[in-house]
Every structure is written in structure tokens, then in C-alpha cells.
């Protein structure tokens, strides 16, 4: 009986933590004005995200993650709108991602950071030929 109660309590607590969400910070040496276009490119990708709202002057956006599969009902119910905010840190920028849920088949925060890193790398690569052409 104790094991059953312990299991029920554990499942209840894990659902509550998933519903509350968590913040994940990633620091960049780039300025926030350089990072924001990469963030916007990522959340504008309809395969992965649906933009809910964007506040460009304050570098904040709200978006929904599109998941192909939820392995549990609690995963589908816990899915909330995520938020990304850029905060200037000296000459760099801190990206704060508030994600409501990560499950067995996805990692909302980790996937988002990886996609922003990829978009930033593409953005920087595209800027190199223009810089090389300058006398």
C-alpha cells in the first residue's frame, strides 16, 4: 500500500513541476540586437513553433511548441505557451527561455537553444561575405 501511495504522490508532483515550467538561461557574447533576428527566425518556423506574440523593442516573444507526439495525457495537458526574453549582459546577451514542458520525446528548452545557435551561426556566416567585400 505504501508503494502505491508513493508512486501516486511522485506522479502528482512530477505533473505539477511540468505544469509550472522552468527558466533556462544561455549567455552569448553577441549583443541582443544581433541575437534577436536569430530568435525571431526560429520561432517563425511553422514546422516547430507557432508565434503567439512578439514585443520586438523589449526582445520578448511568446510561442507555442508544435509536438508531433505526446506520450502521455499529462504531457498534452501541461503544454503551455513558452516565452523567450533577451537581457543585455554587459556587451553580451542572456537568452532566458521559460518552457512549460519537456517530455520523453522532446526537450523544449534544449531544442529551442540548439535552433537559435544554428540560426545565429547561419546569420553570422551570411554576414561574412559582406564584410570581406568591404575595402
Coordinates of N, CA and C in Angstrom, one line a residue:
X1 N 0.8 -1.2 0.0 CA 0.0 0.0 0.0 C 0.9 1.3 0.0
X2 N 2.0 1.2 0.8 CA 2.9 2.4 0.8 C 3.5 2.6 -0.5
X3 N 3.9 1.6 -1.2 CA 4.5 1.8 -2.6 C 3.5 2.4 -3.5
X4 N 2.2 2.0 -3.5 CA 1.2 2.6 -4.3 C 1.0 4.1 -4.0
X5 N 1.0 4.4 -2.8 CA 0.8 5.9 -2.4 C 2.0 6.7 -2.8
X6 N 3.2 6.1 -2.6 CA 4.4 6.8 -3.0 C 4.4 7.0 -4.5
X7 N 4.1 6.0 -5.3 CA 4.0 6.2 -6.7 C 3.0 7.2 -7.2
X8 N 1.8 7.2 -6.5 CA 0.8 8.2 -6.8 C 1.3 9.6 -6.5
X9 N 2.0 9.8 -5.4 CA 2.5 11.1 -5.0 C 3.6 11.6 -5.9
X10 N 4.4 10.7 -6.3 CA 5.5 11.0 -7.3 C 5.0 11.5 -8.6
X11 N 4.0 10.8 -9.1 CA 3.3 11.2 -10.4 C 2.6 12.5 -10.3
X12 N 2.0 12.8 -9.2 CA 1.3 14.1 -8.9 C 2.3 15.2 -8.9
X13 N 3.4 15.0 -8.2 CA 4.4 16.1 -8.1 C 5.1 16.3 -9.4
X14 N 5.4 15.3 -10.2 CA 6.1 15.4 -11.5 C 5.2 16.2 -12.4
X15 N 3.9 16.0 -12.4 CA 2.9 16.7 -13.2 C 2.9 18.1 -12.8
X16 N 2.9 18.4 -11.5 CA 2.9 19.8 -11.0 C 4.1 20.6 -11.5
X17 N 5.3 19.9 -11.4 CA 6.5 20.6 -11.8 C 6.5 20.9 -13.3
X18 N 6.0 19.9 -14.1 CA 5.9 20.1 -15.5 C 5.0 21.3 -15.9
X19 N 3.9 21.4 -15.1 CA 2.9 22.5 -15.4 C 3.5 23.8 -15.1
X20 N 4.3 23.9 -14.0 CA 4.8 25.2 -13.6 C 5.9 25.7 -14.6
X21 N 6.6 24.9 -15.2 CA 7.6 25.3 -16.1 C 8.9 25.7 -15.4
X22 N 9.9 26.0 -16.2 CA 11.2 26.4 -15.7 C 11.9 27.3 -16.6
X23 N 12.8 28.1 -16.0 CA 13.6 29.1 -16.8 C 15.0 28.5 -17.1
X24 N 15.4 28.7 -18.3 CA 16.7 28.3 -18.7 C 17.5 29.5 -19.3
X25 N 18.6 29.8 -18.8 CA 19.4 30.9 -19.3 C 20.6 30.5 -20.1
X26 N 20.9 31.1 -21.2 CA 22.0 30.9 -22.1 C 22.7 32.2 -22.3
X27 N 24.0 32.3 -22.1 CA 24.7 33.6 -22.3 C 25.4 33.5 -23.6
X28 N 25.4 34.7 -24.3 CA 26.1 34.8 -25.6 C 27.0 36.0 -25.5
X29 N 28.1 36.0 -26.3 CA 29.0 37.1 -26.4 C 28.4 38.2 -27.4
X30 N 27.4 37.8 -28.2 CA 26.8 38.7 -29.1 C 25.9 39.6 -28.4
X31 N 25.6 40.8 -29.0 CA 24.7 41.7 -28.4 C 23.2 41.2 -28.7
X32 N 22.3 41.7 -27.9 CA 20.9 41.2 -28.0 C 20.3 41.6 -29.4
X33 N 20.8 42.8 -29.9 CA 20.3 43.2 -31.2 C 20.8 42.3 -32.3
X34 N 21.9 41.6 -32.1 CA 22.4 40.6 -33.1 C 21.7 39.3 -32.9
X35 N 21.4 38.9 -31.6 CA 20.8 37.7 -31.3 C 19.3 37.6 -31.7
X36 N 18.6 38.8 -31.6 CA 17.1 38.8 -31.7 C 16.7 38.3 -33.1
X37 N 17.4 38.7 -34.2 CA 16.9 38.1 -35.5 C 17.0 36.6 -35.6
X38 N 18.0 36.0 -34.9 CA 18.1 34.5 -34.9 C 16.9 33.9 -34.1
X39 N 16.6 34.6 -33.0 CA 15.4 34.1 -32.2 C 14.2 34.2 -33.0
X40 N 14.0 35.3 -33.7 CA 12.8 35.5 -34.5 C 12.7 34.5 -35.6
X41 N 13.8 34.2 -36.2 CA 13.8 33.2 -37.3 C 13.4 31.9 -36.8
X42 N 13.8 31.5 -35.6 CA 13.5 30.2 -35.1 C 12.0 30.1 -34.8
X43 N 11.5 31.1 -34.1 CA 10.0 31.0 -33.7 C 9.1 31.3 -34.8
X44 N 9.7 31.7 -35.9 CA 8.8 32.0 -37.1 C 8.8 30.7 -38.0
X45 N 9.5 29.7 -37.6 CA 9.5 28.4 -38.4 C 8.2 27.6 -38.1
X46 N 7.2 27.6 -39.0 CA 5.9 26.9 -38.7 C 6.0 25.4 -38.5
X47 N 7.1 24.8 -38.8 CA 7.3 23.4 -38.6 C 7.5 23.1 -37.1
X48 N 8.1 24.0 -36.4 CA 8.4 23.8 -34.9 C 7.6 24.6 -34.0
X49 N 7.2 25.8 -34.4 CA 6.6 26.8 -33.5 C 5.4 27.6 -34.1
X50 N 4.6 28.1 -33.2 CA 3.6 29.0 -33.6 C 3.7 30.3 -32.8
X51 N 4.0 31.4 -33.4 CA 4.2 32.6 -32.7 C 2.9 33.1 -32.1
X52 N 2.9 33.4 -30.9 CA 1.7 33.9 -30.2 C 1.7 35.4 -30.2
X53 N 2.8 36.0 -29.7 CA 3.0 37.4 -29.8 C 4.5 37.8 -29.7
X54 N 4.8 39.0 -30.1 CA 6.2 39.4 -30.1 C 6.3 40.9 -29.7
X55 N 7.2 41.2 -28.8 CA 7.5 42.6 -28.4 C 8.9 42.9 -28.8
X56 N 9.1 43.3 -30.0 CA 10.5 43.5 -30.6 C 11.3 44.5 -29.8
X57 N 10.7 45.7 -29.4 CA 11.6 46.6 -28.6 C 12.1 46.1 -27.3
X58 N 11.3 45.2 -26.7 CA 11.8 44.6 -25.4 C 12.4 43.2 -25.6
X59 N 12.6 42.7 -26.8 CA 13.2 41.4 -27.1 C 12.5 40.3 -26.3
X60 N 11.2 40.3 -26.4 CA 10.4 39.2 -25.8 C 9.4 38.6 -26.8
X61 N 9.2 37.3 -26.7 CA 8.2 36.7 -27.6 C 7.6 35.5 -26.8
X62 N 6.3 35.3 -27.2 CA 5.6 34.1 -26.6 C 5.3 33.2 -27.8
X63 N 5.4 31.9 -27.6 CA 5.3 31.0 -28.7 C 4.8 29.6 -28.2
X64 N 4.2 28.9 -29.1 CA 3.7 27.5 -28.7 C 4.6 26.6 -29.5
X65 N 5.0 25.5 -28.9 CA 5.8 24.4 -29.5 C 4.9 23.5 -30.2
X66 N 5.2 23.1 -31.4 CA 4.4 22.1 -32.1 C 5.1 20.7 -31.9
X67 N 4.5 19.8 -31.2 CA 5.0 18.5 -31.0 C 4.2 17.5 -31.8
X68 N 5.0 16.6 -32.4 CA 4.3 15.5 -33.2 C 3.5 14.6 -32.4
X69 N 4.1 14.2 -31.2 CA 3.5 13.2 -30.4 C 3.7 13.6 -28.9
X70 N 2.6 13.3 -28.1 CA 2.7 13.4 -26.7 C 2.5 12.0 -26.2
X71 N 3.4 11.4 -25.4 CA 3.3 10.1 -25.0 C 2.4 9.9 -23.8
X72 N 1.9 11.0 -23.2 CA 1.0 10.9 -22.1 C 0.0 12.0 -22.1
X73 N -1.1 11.8 -21.5 CA -2.1 12.8 -21.4 C -1.6 14.0 -20.6
X74 N -0.9 13.8 -19.5 CA -0.4 14.9 -18.7 C 0.6 15.7 -19.6
X75 N 1.3 15.1 -20.5 CA 2.2 15.9 -21.4 C 1.4 16.9 -22.3
X76 N 0.3 16.4 -22.8 CA -0.5 17.2 -23.7 C -1.2 18.3 -22.9
X77 N -1.6 18.0 -21.7 CA -2.3 19.0 -20.8 C -1.4 20.0 -20.3
X78 N -0.1 19.6 -20.0 CA 0.8 20.5 -19.4 C 1.4 21.5 -20.4
X79 N 1.2 21.3 -21.6 CA 1.8 22.1 -22.7 C 1.2 23.5 -22.6
X80 N 2.0 24.5 -22.3 CA 1.6 25.9 -22.2 C 2.4 26.7 -23.2
X81 N 2.0 28.0 -23.3 CA 2.8 28.9 -24.1 C 4.1 29.2 -23.5
X82 N 5.2 29.1 -24.3 CA 6.6 29.4 -23.8 C 6.9 30.9 -24.1
X83 N 8.0 31.3 -23.4 CA 8.4 32.7 -23.5 C 9.9 32.7 -23.7
X84 N 10.4 33.6 -24.5 CA 11.8 33.9 -24.7 C 12.0 35.4 -24.5
X85 N 13.0 35.7 -23.7 CA 13.4 37.1 -23.4 C 14.9 37.3 -23.5
X86 N 15.3 38.3 -24.2 CA 16.8 38.7 -24.2 C 17.0 39.8 -23.3
X87 N 18.1 39.6 -22.5 CA 18.5 40.6 -21.5 C 20.0 41.0 -21.7
X88 N 20.3 42.3 -21.9 CA 21.6 42.7 -22.1 C 22.5 42.4 -20.8
X89 N 23.6 41.8 -21.1 CA 24.6 41.5 -20.0 C 25.9 42.0 -20.4
X90 N 26.2 43.3 -20.0 CA 27.5 43.9 -20.4 C 27.4 44.1 -21.9
X91 N 28.4 43.6 -22.6 CA 28.5 43.7 -24.1 C 27.8 42.5 -24.7
X92 N 27.4 41.5 -23.9 CA 26.8 40.3 -24.4 C 25.3 40.3 -24.2
X93 N 24.7 39.1 -24.2 CA 23.2 39.0 -24.1 C 22.9 37.6 -23.4
X94 N 21.9 37.7 -22.6 CA 21.4 36.4 -22.0 C 20.1 36.1 -22.5
X95 N 19.9 34.9 -23.1 CA 18.6 34.5 -23.6 C 17.9 33.7 -22.4
X96 N 16.8 34.1 -22.0 CA 16.0 33.4 -21.0 C 14.8 32.7 -21.6
X97 N 14.8 31.4 -21.5 CA 13.7 30.6 -22.1 C 12.8 30.1 -21.0
X98 N 11.6 30.4 -21.0 CA 10.6 29.8 -20.0 C 9.8 28.8 -20.7
X99 N 10.0 27.6 -20.4 CA 9.4 26.5 -21.1 C 8.5 25.7 -20.1
X100 N 7.3 25.4 -20.6 CA 6.4 24.7 -19.6 C 6.5 23.2 -19.5
X101 N 7.1 22.6 -20.6 CA 7.1 21.1 -20.5 C 8.2 20.6 -21.4
X102 N 8.8 19.5 -20.9 CA 9.7 18.7 -21.7 C 9.3 17.3 -21.3
X103 N 9.2 16.4 -22.4 CA 8.8 15.1 -22.1 C 9.8 14.1 -22.6
X104 N 9.3 12.8 -22.8 CA 10.2 11.8 -23.2 C 10.7 11.9 -24.6
X105 N 9.9 12.5 -25.5 CA 10.3 12.6 -26.9 C 10.7 14.0 -27.3
X106 N 10.8 14.9 -26.4 CA 11.3 16.3 -26.8 C 11.8 17.0 -25.5
X107 N 12.6 18.0 -25.8 CA 13.2 18.9 -24.8 C 13.0 20.3 -25.3
X108 N 11.9 20.9 -24.9 CA 11.5 22.3 -25.4 C 12.7 23.3 -25.3
X109 N 13.3 23.4 -24.1 CA 14.3 24.4 -23.9 C 15.6 24.0 -24.7
X110 N 16.0 22.8 -24.6 CA 17.2 22.4 -25.3 C 17.1 22.5 -26.8
X111 N 15.9 22.1 -27.3 CA 15.7 22.2 -28.8 C 15.7 23.6 -29.2
X112 N 15.1 24.5 -28.4 CA 15.0 25.9 -28.8 C 16.4 26.5 -28.8
X113 N 17.2 26.3 -27.8 CA 18.6 26.8 -27.7 C 19.4 26.3 -28.9
X114 N 19.3 25.0 -29.2 CA 20.1 24.5 -30.3 C 19.6 25.2 -31.6
X115 N 18.4 25.4 -31.8 CA 17.9 26.0 -33.1 C 18.3 27.5 -33.2
X116 N 18.3 28.2 -32.0 CA 18.8 29.6 -32.0 C 20.3 29.6 -32.3
X117 N 21.1 28.7 -31.8 CA 22.5 28.6 -32.1 C 22.7 28.4 -33.5
X118 N 22.0 27.4 -34.1 CA 22.1 27.2 -35.6 C 21.7 28.4 -36.4
X119 N 20.7 29.1 -36.1 CA 20.2 30.2 -36.8 C 21.2 31.4 -36.7
X120 N 21.8 31.5 -35.5 CA 22.8 32.6 -35.3 C 24.1 32.3 -36.1
X121 N 24.5 31.0 -36.2 CA 25.7 30.6 -37.0 C 25.4 30.9 -38.4
X122 N 24.2 30.6 -38.9 CA 23.9 30.9 -40.3 C 23.9 32.4 -40.6
X123 N 23.3 33.1 -39.7 CA 23.3 34.6 -39.8 C 24.7 35.2 -39.8
X124 N 25.6 34.7 -39.0 CA 27.0 35.1 -39.0 C 27.7 34.7 -40.2
X125 N 27.4 33.5 -40.7 CA 28.0 33.0 -42.0 C 27.6 33.9 -43.1
X126 N 26.3 34.3 -43.2 CA 25.8 35.1 -44.3 C 26.4 36.5 -44.2
X127 N 26.8 37.0 -43.1 CA 27.4 38.3 -42.9 C 28.8 38.3 -43.3
X128 N 29.5 37.2 -43.3 CA 31.0 37.2 -43.6 C 31.3 37.7 -45.0
X129 N 30.6 37.2 -46.1 CA 30.9 37.7 -47.4 C 30.8 39.2 -47.6
X130 N 29.8 39.7 -46.9 CA 29.5 41.2 -47.0 C 30.7 41.9 -46.3
X131 N 31.2 41.4 -45.2 CA 32.3 42.0 -44.5 C 33.6 41.9 -45.3
X132 N 33.8 40.7 -46.0 CA 35.0 40.5 -46.8 C 35.1 41.4 -48.0
X133 N 33.9 41.8 -48.5 CA 33.8 42.6 -49.7 C 34.2 44.1 -49.4
X134 N 34.1 44.5 -48.1 CA 34.4 45.9 -47.8 C 35.9 46.2 -48.0
X135 N 36.3 47.4 -48.5 CA 37.7 47.7 -48.7 C 38.4 48.0 -47.4

